[in-house]
Amino acid sequence: MLKLACEFLKLSPEIYQRFREPERIVKVNFPVKMDNGKTQIFTGYRSQHNNALGPYKGGLRFSPMVDEQEVKNLSAWMTWKCAVADIPFGGGKGGVIVDTKKLSKTELERLSRAFVRAIAEMIGPEKDVPAPDMYTTPKIMDWMVDEYTKLAPRTVLKDTQGLSLATQTSVTLATFTGKSLNNGGSEGRTEATGLGGVYILEALAKKKKLIPAKTKIAVQGIGNVGEYFARHAEKLGFKIVAMSDSQSGIYNASGLDTETVMSYKQINGSLKNFPGVKAISNAQLLILKNIDVLVPAAIEEVINKKNADKINAKYVIEMANGPTTAEADKILEKKKVLVIPDILANSGGVTVSYFEWYQNMHNEKWTKDEVLAKLKPKLVKAFNEIFKIVESKKVSMRLSAYAIAIKRVLTAEKNNALK
């Protein structure tokens, strides 16, 4: 997609080659004392793709699947995501190769703190701002902030001379987002990604003149993102007819009550044997007939060359990261299925992360209503800008989104060079 967008913009091959690789990637090997008294060496990465728009921004994941290529790819993806959302961040990503299920709570804390010490020189509120990602949590961010604060005299605080102690502390907190509410985290962050997707759904409905009560939606994956998408879409009158978790799915053409579904899931651990509905698999959910909007909100590459031609929905809103393969993209485009790309659809989370950073940097605290009131116009504006190119140039939403993102980064680079 990067190559296609560069060709669409008639950019030189050199620009494409430059954007393919991060500006910097660091591999660290660091020791952690385990509960048995032995020391284990862990490997971690931090990739910094581009900072033309602002500090590098991106999550930290703790997973056995972490590798250098993955964090490089994801850091590039974050660059375009932040640019599409028009927030002053660049793209970064990091992680540690570890199975957190095999760690005790104390080992997890020591790992988190040790990793921060290993990458401390790379990060900072105006350098690189990490956040939670796969198998990392607000609690882990709190540990990282605490550890980073101990290192602040040689990192952040040298840049905060003259500020009050309260402001100094707040700026230090801005080095991480996704923190707990009592440690500088932002109101509204929990539901921001899912709710942001519903703001995009609203904008789409307005453009395509969709009537909510007659618009049937299938949501694959009811983790945090899928749950809040389904709940808020239902509040606006849209009809949620299918939902699934990792083990099973349910379908009711007349509509599902999301509160009842989520309560059942919480009590029983899955949607298996949910009463009064048709049981379906995740694979079947994707190709349901008589649905208007398909919302993949779970894992990557669920829409691929094997099932893309069987997709019946008219619209796909990508709430998961990378749920559609490149081959599937081409098939869906030929079928005239409108795909709202992940770098737009699920950008509500990183946008509220920016709000958290801003609040910390300015020693402010916004209410949830204030946060969400600021979120909606940013996402709707991004949608409309992308859709304008779709209509005028007859290209896909994804190509349009990448073209806008690349142009913003190039403009920022030129402006920075003039300073």
Coordinates of C-alpha atoms in Angstrom, one line a residue:
M1 CA 0.0 0.0 0.0
L2 CA 2.9 2.4 0.7
K3 CA 4.2 1.7 -2.8
L4 CA 0.8 2.2 -4.4
A5 CA 0.3 5.5 -2.5
C6 CA 3.8 6.8 -3.5
E7 CA 3.0 5.9 -7.1
F8 CA -0.4 7.6 -6.8
L9 CA 1.3 10.7 -5.5
K10 CA 4.0 10.5 -8.2
L11 CA 6.8 10.4 -5.7
S12 CA 10.3 9.4 -6.4
P13 CA 11.4 5.8 -5.7
E14 CA 13.9 7.2 -3.1
I15 CA 11.0 8.4 -0.9
Y16 CA 9.3 5.0 -1.0
Q17 CA 12.6 3.3 -0.1
R18 CA 13.1 5.8 2.8
F19 CA 9.7 5.3 4.2
R20 CA 10.0 1.5 4.1
E21 CA 12.6 1.5 6.9
P22 CA 12.6 3.1 10.3
E23 CA 14.9 6.0 11.2
R24 CA 16.3 4.0 14.1
I25 CA 15.7 0.6 15.7
V26 CA 17.4 -0.6 18.9
K27 CA 17.8 -4.1 20.1
V28 CA 18.4 -4.5 23.8
N29 CA 19.4 -7.5 25.9
F30 CA 18.7 -6.9 29.6
P31 CA 18.8 -9.0 32.8
V32 CA 15.9 -9.7 35.1
K33 CA 16.1 -11.4 38.4
M34 CA 13.5 -14.2 38.6
D35 CA 11.7 -15.4 41.7
N36 CA 13.9 -18.4 42.0
G37 CA 16.9 -16.1 42.5
K38 CA 18.4 -16.8 39.0
T39 CA 18.9 -14.1 36.4
Q40 CA 17.4 -14.4 32.9
I41 CA 18.3 -12.4 29.9
F42 CA 15.4 -11.0 27.8
T43 CA 15.5 -9.3 24.4
G44 CA 13.5 -6.2 23.5
Y45 CA 13.2 -3.8 20.6
R46 CA 12.2 -0.2 20.0
S47 CA 11.6 1.0 16.5
Q48 CA 11.4 4.7 15.6
H49 CA 10.0 5.1 12.1
N50 CA 9.5 8.8 11.6
N51 CA 9.2 11.9 13.8
A52 CA 8.5 14.6 11.3
L53 CA 5.1 15.3 12.8
G54 CA 6.2 15.0 16.4
P55 CA 7.6 12.5 19.0
Y56 CA 7.5 8.8 18.0
K57 CA 4.4 7.2 19.3
G58 CA 3.5 3.6 19.6
G59 CA 2.8 0.6 21.9
L60 CA 5.0 -1.8 23.8
R61 CA 4.0 -5.5 23.5
F62 CA 5.1 -8.4 25.6
S63 CA 4.7 -11.5 23.5
P64 CA 6.7 -14.6 22.4
M65 CA 5.9 -13.5 18.8
V66 CA 7.8 -10.1 19.0
D67 CA 10.6 -9.8 16.5
E68 CA 12.5 -7.0 14.8
Q69 CA 10.5 -7.1 11.6
E70 CA 7.2 -7.0 13.4
V71 CA 8.1 -3.8 15.4
K72 CA 9.6 -2.2 12.3
N73 CA 6.4 -2.8 10.3
L74 CA 4.2 -1.6 13.2
S75 CA 6.2 1.5 13.8
A76 CA 5.7 2.5 10.1
W77 CA 2.0 1.7 10.5
M78 CA 1.8 4.1 13.5
T79 CA 3.4 6.9 11.4
W80 CA 0.6 6.7 8.9
K81 CA -2.1 6.2 11.6
C82 CA -1.0 9.4 13.5
A83 CA -0.8 11.3 10.2
V84 CA -4.3 10.3 9.1
A85 CA -5.7 11.3 12.5
D86 CA -3.8 14.6 12.1
I87 CA -2.2 14.4 15.6
P88 CA 1.4 15.7 16.2
F89 CA 3.1 12.3 16.7
G90 CA 5.3 10.1 14.6
G91 CA 5.4 6.4 14.5
G92 CA 7.1 4.0 17.0
K93 CA 6.7 0.5 18.3
G94 CA 8.5 -1.8 20.7
G95 CA 8.3 -5.0 22.6
V96 CA 9.9 -7.7 24.6
I97 CA 10.1 -11.4 23.6
V98 CA 8.4 -13.0 26.6
D99 CA 5.4 -15.2 27.5
T100 CA 3.8 -13.2 30.3
K101 CA 1.7 -16.2 31.3
K102 CA 4.9 -17.8 32.6
L103 CA 5.8 -14.8 34.8
S104 CA 4.7 -14.0 38.3
K105 CA 3.4 -10.5 39.1
T106 CA 6.7 -9.6 40.7
E107 CA 8.7 -10.9 37.7
L108 CA 6.4 -9.0 35.3
E109 CA 7.1 -5.8 37.3
R110 CA 10.9 -6.4 37.3
L111 CA 10.8 -7.1 33.6
S112 CA 8.8 -3.9 32.9
R113 CA 11.2 -1.8 34.9
A114 CA 14.3 -3.4 33.5
F115 CA 13.1 -2.8 29.9
V116 CA 12.5 0.9 30.7
R117 CA 16.1 1.2 32.0
A118 CA 17.3 -0.4 28.8
I119 CA 15.5 2.1 26.5
A120 CA 15.5 5.1 28.8
E121 CA 17.8 7.2 26.6
M122 CA 15.5 6.7 23.6
I123 CA 12.2 7.8 25.1
G124 CA 10.9 11.0 26.6
P125 CA 7.8 13.3 26.3
E126 CA 9.3 15.1 23.3
K127 CA 11.2 12.1 21.9
D128 CA 9.3 8.9 22.0
V129 CA 6.0 8.2 23.9
P130 CA 5.3 4.4 24.5
A131 CA 1.9 3.0 25.4
P132 CA 0.2 -0.3 26.2
D133 CA -0.2 -2.9 23.4
M134 CA -0.5 -6.7 23.3
Y135 CA -0.2 -8.2 26.9
T136 CA 0.7 -4.8 28.4
T137 CA -1.7 -2.8 30.7
P138 CA -2.1 0.5 32.5
K139 CA -0.5 -1.1 35.5
I140 CA 2.6 -2.0 33.5
M141 CA 2.6 1.6 32.2
D142 CA 2.5 2.8 35.8
W143 CA 5.5 0.7 36.8
M144 CA 7.3 2.0 33.7
V145 CA 6.5 5.7 34.6
D146 CA 7.8 5.1 38.2
E147 CA 11.0 3.6 37.0
Y148 CA 11.5 6.2 34.3
T149 CA 11.0 9.0 36.9
K150 CA 13.9 7.6 38.9
L151 CA 16.0 8.2 35.7
A152 CA 14.5 11.6 35.1
P153 CA 17.5 13.7 36.2
R154 CA 19.5 12.4 33.2
T155 CA 16.5 12.4 30.8
V156 CA 13.5 14.6 31.2
L157 CA 14.2 17.0 34.0
K158 CA 17.2 18.5 32.3
D159 CA 14.6 19.9 29.8
T160 CA 12.2 21.2 32.5
Q161 CA 14.3 23.7 34.4
G162 CA 12.2 26.6 35.6
L163 CA 9.0 24.7 35.7
S164 CA 7.1 24.1 39.0
L165 CA 7.5 20.8 40.6
A166 CA 3.9 19.8 39.8
T167 CA 4.4 20.7 36.1
Q168 CA 7.8 18.9 36.1
T169 CA 6.2 15.8 37.4
S170 CA 3.3 16.1 34.9
V171 CA 5.8 16.3 32.0
T172 CA 7.6 13.2 33.3
L173 CA 4.2 11.4 33.2
A174 CA 3.8 12.4 29.6
T175 CA 6.6 10.0 28.6
F176 CA 4.0 7.2 28.7
T177 CA 0.3 7.1 27.8
G178 CA -2.3 4.4 28.6
K179 CA -1.6 4.9 32.3
S180 CA -4.1 4.4 35.1
L181 CA -6.5 7.3 35.8
N182 CA -4.9 8.1 39.2
N183 CA -1.5 8.2 37.6
G184 CA -2.0 10.7 34.8
G185 CA -4.2 8.6 32.5
S186 CA -7.0 10.1 30.5
E187 CA -10.7 9.7 31.0
G188 CA -12.3 8.0 28.0
R189 CA -9.3 6.0 26.9
T190 CA -10.9 2.6 27.6
E191 CA -13.7 3.0 25.1
A192 CA -12.0 5.5 22.7
T193 CA -11.0 3.0 20.0
G194 CA -14.4 1.3 19.8
L195 CA -16.4 4.6 20.1
G196 CA -14.1 6.2 17.6
G197 CA -15.1 3.5 15.1
V198 CA -18.8 4.3 15.7
Y199 CA -18.1 8.0 15.0
I200 CA -16.7 6.8 11.6
L201 CA -19.8 4.6 11.2
E202 CA -21.9 7.7 11.7
A203 CA -20.0 9.6 9.1
L204 CA -20.3 6.7 6.7
A205 CA -24.0 6.5 7.3
K206 CA -24.4 10.2 6.6
K207 CA -22.5 9.9 3.3
K208 CA -24.3 6.8 2.1
K209 CA -27.7 7.8 3.6
L210 CA -27.9 4.7 5.7
I211 CA -30.9 4.4 8.1
P212 CA -29.5 3.1 11.5
A213 CA -32.6 0.9 12.3
K214 CA -32.3 -0.8 8.9
T215 CA -28.5 -1.1 9.0
K216 CA -27.4 -4.6 10.1
I217 CA -24.0 -5.0 11.6
A218 CA -21.8 -8.1 12.4
V219 CA -19.0 -7.6 14.9
Q220 CA -16.2 -10.2 14.9
G221 CA -14.4 -10.0 18.3
I222 CA -15.9 -8.6 21.4
G223 CA -12.8 -7.7 23.3
N224 CA -12.5 -4.1 24.5
V225 CA -12.7 -2.6 20.9
G226 CA -15.5 -4.8 19.6
E227 CA -17.6 -4.5 22.8
Y228 CA -17.6 -0.7 22.8
F229 CA -18.2 -0.5 19.1
A230 CA -21.3 -2.8 19.4
R231 CA -22.6 -1.0 22.5
H232 CA -22.3 2.5 21.1
A233 CA -23.6 1.6 17.6
E234 CA -26.7 0.0 19.3
K235 CA -27.2 3.2 21.3
L236 CA -27.4 5.1 18.0
G237 CA -30.1 2.7 16.7
F238 CA -27.9 0.5 14.5
K239 CA -28.9 -3.2 14.5
I240 CA -26.2 -5.6 15.8
V241 CA -27.2 -9.0 14.4
A242 CA -24.0 -11.0 15.0
M243 CA -21.2 -11.0 17.6
S244 CA -18.4 -13.4 18.3
D245 CA -15.5 -14.1 20.7
S246 CA -12.5 -16.3 20.1
Q247 CA -14.5 -19.5 20.7
S248 CA -17.9 -19.0 19.2
G249 CA -20.4 -16.6 17.6
I250 CA -24.1 -15.9 17.7
Y251 CA -26.5 -14.5 15.1
N252 CA -30.1 -13.2 15.3
A253 CA -31.5 -11.5 12.2
S254 CA -33.9 -9.5 14.5
G255 CA -31.0 -8.0 16.4
L256 CA -29.0 -8.7 19.6
D257 CA -29.1 -6.9 22.9
T258 CA -25.4 -6.1 23.5
E259 CA -25.8 -5.6 27.2
T260 CA -27.3 -9.1 27.6
V261 CA -24.6 -10.6 25.3
M262 CA -21.8 -9.0 27.3
S263 CA -23.3 -10.0 30.6
Y264 CA -23.5 -13.6 29.4
K265 CA -20.0 -13.5 28.2
Q266 CA -18.7 -12.1 31.5
I267 CA -20.6 -14.8 33.5
N268 CA -19.8 -17.8 31.2
G269 CA -16.5 -16.9 29.7
S270 CA -17.7 -17.3 26.2
L271 CA -20.8 -17.0 24.0
K272 CA -21.3 -20.8 23.7
N273 CA -24.9 -21.9 24.3
F274 CA -26.2 -18.4 24.3
P275 CA -30.0 -18.9 24.3
G276 CA -32.4 -18.0 21.5
V277 CA -29.9 -17.4 18.7
K278 CA -28.2 -19.3 15.9
A279 CA -24.7 -20.4 16.8
I280 CA -22.1 -19.6 14.2
S281 CA -18.3 -19.7 13.8
N282 CA -16.1 -16.8 13.3
A283 CA -15.6 -17.9 9.8
Q284 CA -19.3 -18.0 9.2
L285 CA -19.8 -14.5 10.7
L286 CA -17.5 -13.0 8.1
I287 CA -19.6 -14.2 5.2
L288 CA -23.1 -13.8 6.6
K289 CA -25.8 -12.8 4.1
N290 CA -28.2 -9.9 4.7
I291 CA -25.7 -7.8 6.7
D292 CA -24.7 -4.3 5.7
V293 CA -21.6 -3.6 7.8
L294 CA -18.9 -6.1 8.7
V295 CA -16.7 -5.1 11.6
P296 CA -13.5 -7.3 12.1
A297 CA -12.4 -6.3 15.6
A298 CA -10.2 -9.2 16.6
I299 CA -7.1 -10.3 14.8
E300 CA -5.2 -9.7 11.6
E301 CA -5.7 -11.2 8.2
V302 CA -9.2 -12.7 8.8
I303 CA -10.4 -11.4 5.4
N304 CA -8.1 -13.0 2.9
K305 CA -8.1 -14.4 -0.7
K306 CA -9.9 -17.6 0.5
N307 CA -13.0 -15.8 1.7
A308 CA -13.0 -12.3 0.3
D309 CA -15.2 -13.2 -2.7
K310 CA -17.8 -14.6 -0.2
I311 CA -18.1 -11.3 1.8
N312 CA -21.7 -10.1 1.5
A313 CA -21.5 -6.9 3.5
K314 CA -21.5 -3.6 1.5
Y315 CA -19.1 -2.0 4.0
V316 CA -16.2 -3.2 6.1
I317 CA -15.0 -1.1 9.1
E318 CA -11.5 -2.4 10.2
M319 CA -11.4 -2.1 13.9
A320 CA -8.7 -4.7 14.2
N321 CA -5.2 -4.0 13.0
G322 CA -4.6 -5.4 9.5
P323 CA -7.7 -7.6 9.3
T324 CA -7.7 -7.6 5.5
T325 CA -4.8 -8.9 3.3
A326 CA -3.6 -7.2 0.2
E327 CA -5.1 -9.9 -2.0
A328 CA -8.4 -9.6 -0.3
D329 CA -8.3 -5.8 -0.7
K330 CA -8.2 -6.2 -4.5
I331 CA -11.1 -8.7 -4.5
L332 CA -13.3 -6.4 -2.3
E333 CA -12.5 -3.4 -4.4
K334 CA -13.7 -5.3 -7.5
K335 CA -16.9 -6.3 -5.6
K336 CA -17.4 -2.6 -4.8
V337 CA -17.2 -3.2 -1.1
L338 CA -16.2 0.0 0.7
V339 CA -13.4 -0.8 3.2
I340 CA -12.8 1.8 6.0
P341 CA -9.1 1.1 6.7
D342 CA -7.7 0.4 10.1
I343 CA -5.4 3.5 10.1
L344 CA -8.6 5.6 10.1
A345 CA -11.2 3.3 11.7
N346 CA -9.4 2.5 14.9
S347 CA -7.5 5.7 15.3
G348 CA -9.7 6.8 18.2
G349 CA -7.3 5.1 20.7
V350 CA -4.2 6.9 19.6
T351 CA -6.1 10.2 19.4
V352 CA -7.1 9.9 23.0
S353 CA -3.5 8.9 23.8
Y354 CA -2.5 12.2 22.3
F355 CA -5.1 13.9 24.5
E356 CA -3.5 12.2 27.5
W357 CA 0.0 13.4 26.5
Y358 CA -1.3 16.9 26.0
Q359 CA -3.1 16.9 29.4
N360 CA 0.2 15.8 31.1
M361 CA 2.3 18.3 29.3
H362 CA 0.1 21.1 30.2
N363 CA -0.7 19.9 33.7
E364 CA -4.4 19.6 32.9
K365 CA -7.2 17.1 33.6
W366 CA -10.2 16.8 31.3
T367 CA -13.5 15.2 32.0
K368 CA -14.7 12.2 30.0
D369 CA -17.2 14.4 28.3
E370 CA -14.5 16.9 27.3
V371 CA -12.3 14.1 25.9
L372 CA -15.0 12.6 23.8
A373 CA -16.2 16.0 22.6
K374 CA -12.7 16.6 21.3
L375 CA -12.5 13.1 19.7
K376 CA -15.5 13.1 17.5
P377 CA -14.7 16.2 15.3
K378 CA -11.1 15.0 14.7
L379 CA -12.3 11.6 13.4
V380 CA -15.1 12.9 11.3
K381 CA -12.8 15.5 9.8
A382 CA -10.3 12.7 8.9
F383 CA -13.1 10.6 7.4
N384 CA -14.4 13.5 5.2
E385 CA -10.9 14.4 4.0
I386 CA -10.3 10.8 2.9
F387 CA -13.8 10.4 1.4
K388 CA -13.3 13.5 -0.7
I389 CA -10.4 12.0 -2.5
V390 CA -12.2 8.7 -2.9
E391 CA -15.0 10.5 -4.7
S392 CA -12.8 12.8 -6.8
K393 CA -10.1 10.3 -7.8
K394 CA -12.2 7.1 -7.7
V395 CA -9.7 5.3 -5.5
S396 CA -10.1 3.1 -2.4
M397 CA -10.4 4.5 1.1
R398 CA -7.2 2.8 2.0
L399 CA -5.2 4.4 -0.8
S400 CA -6.7 7.8 -0.1
A401 CA -5.8 7.5 3.6
Y402 CA -2.2 6.5 2.9
A403 CA -1.9 9.3 0.3
I404 CA -3.1 11.9 2.8
A405 CA -0.8 10.5 5.5
I406 CA 2.3 10.5 3.3
K407 CA 1.6 14.1 2.1
R408 CA 1.4 15.3 5.7
V409 CA 4.7 13.7 6.7
L410 CA 6.4 15.1 3.6
T411 CA 5.0 18.6 4.3
A412 CA 6.2 18.4 7.9
E413 CA 9.7 17.3 6.8
K414 CA 9.9 20.3 4.5
N415 CA 8.7 22.7 7.2
N416 CA 11.2 21.2 9.7
A417 CA 14.0 21.7 7.3
L418 CA 13.2 25.4 7.0
K419 CA 13.3 26.0 10.7

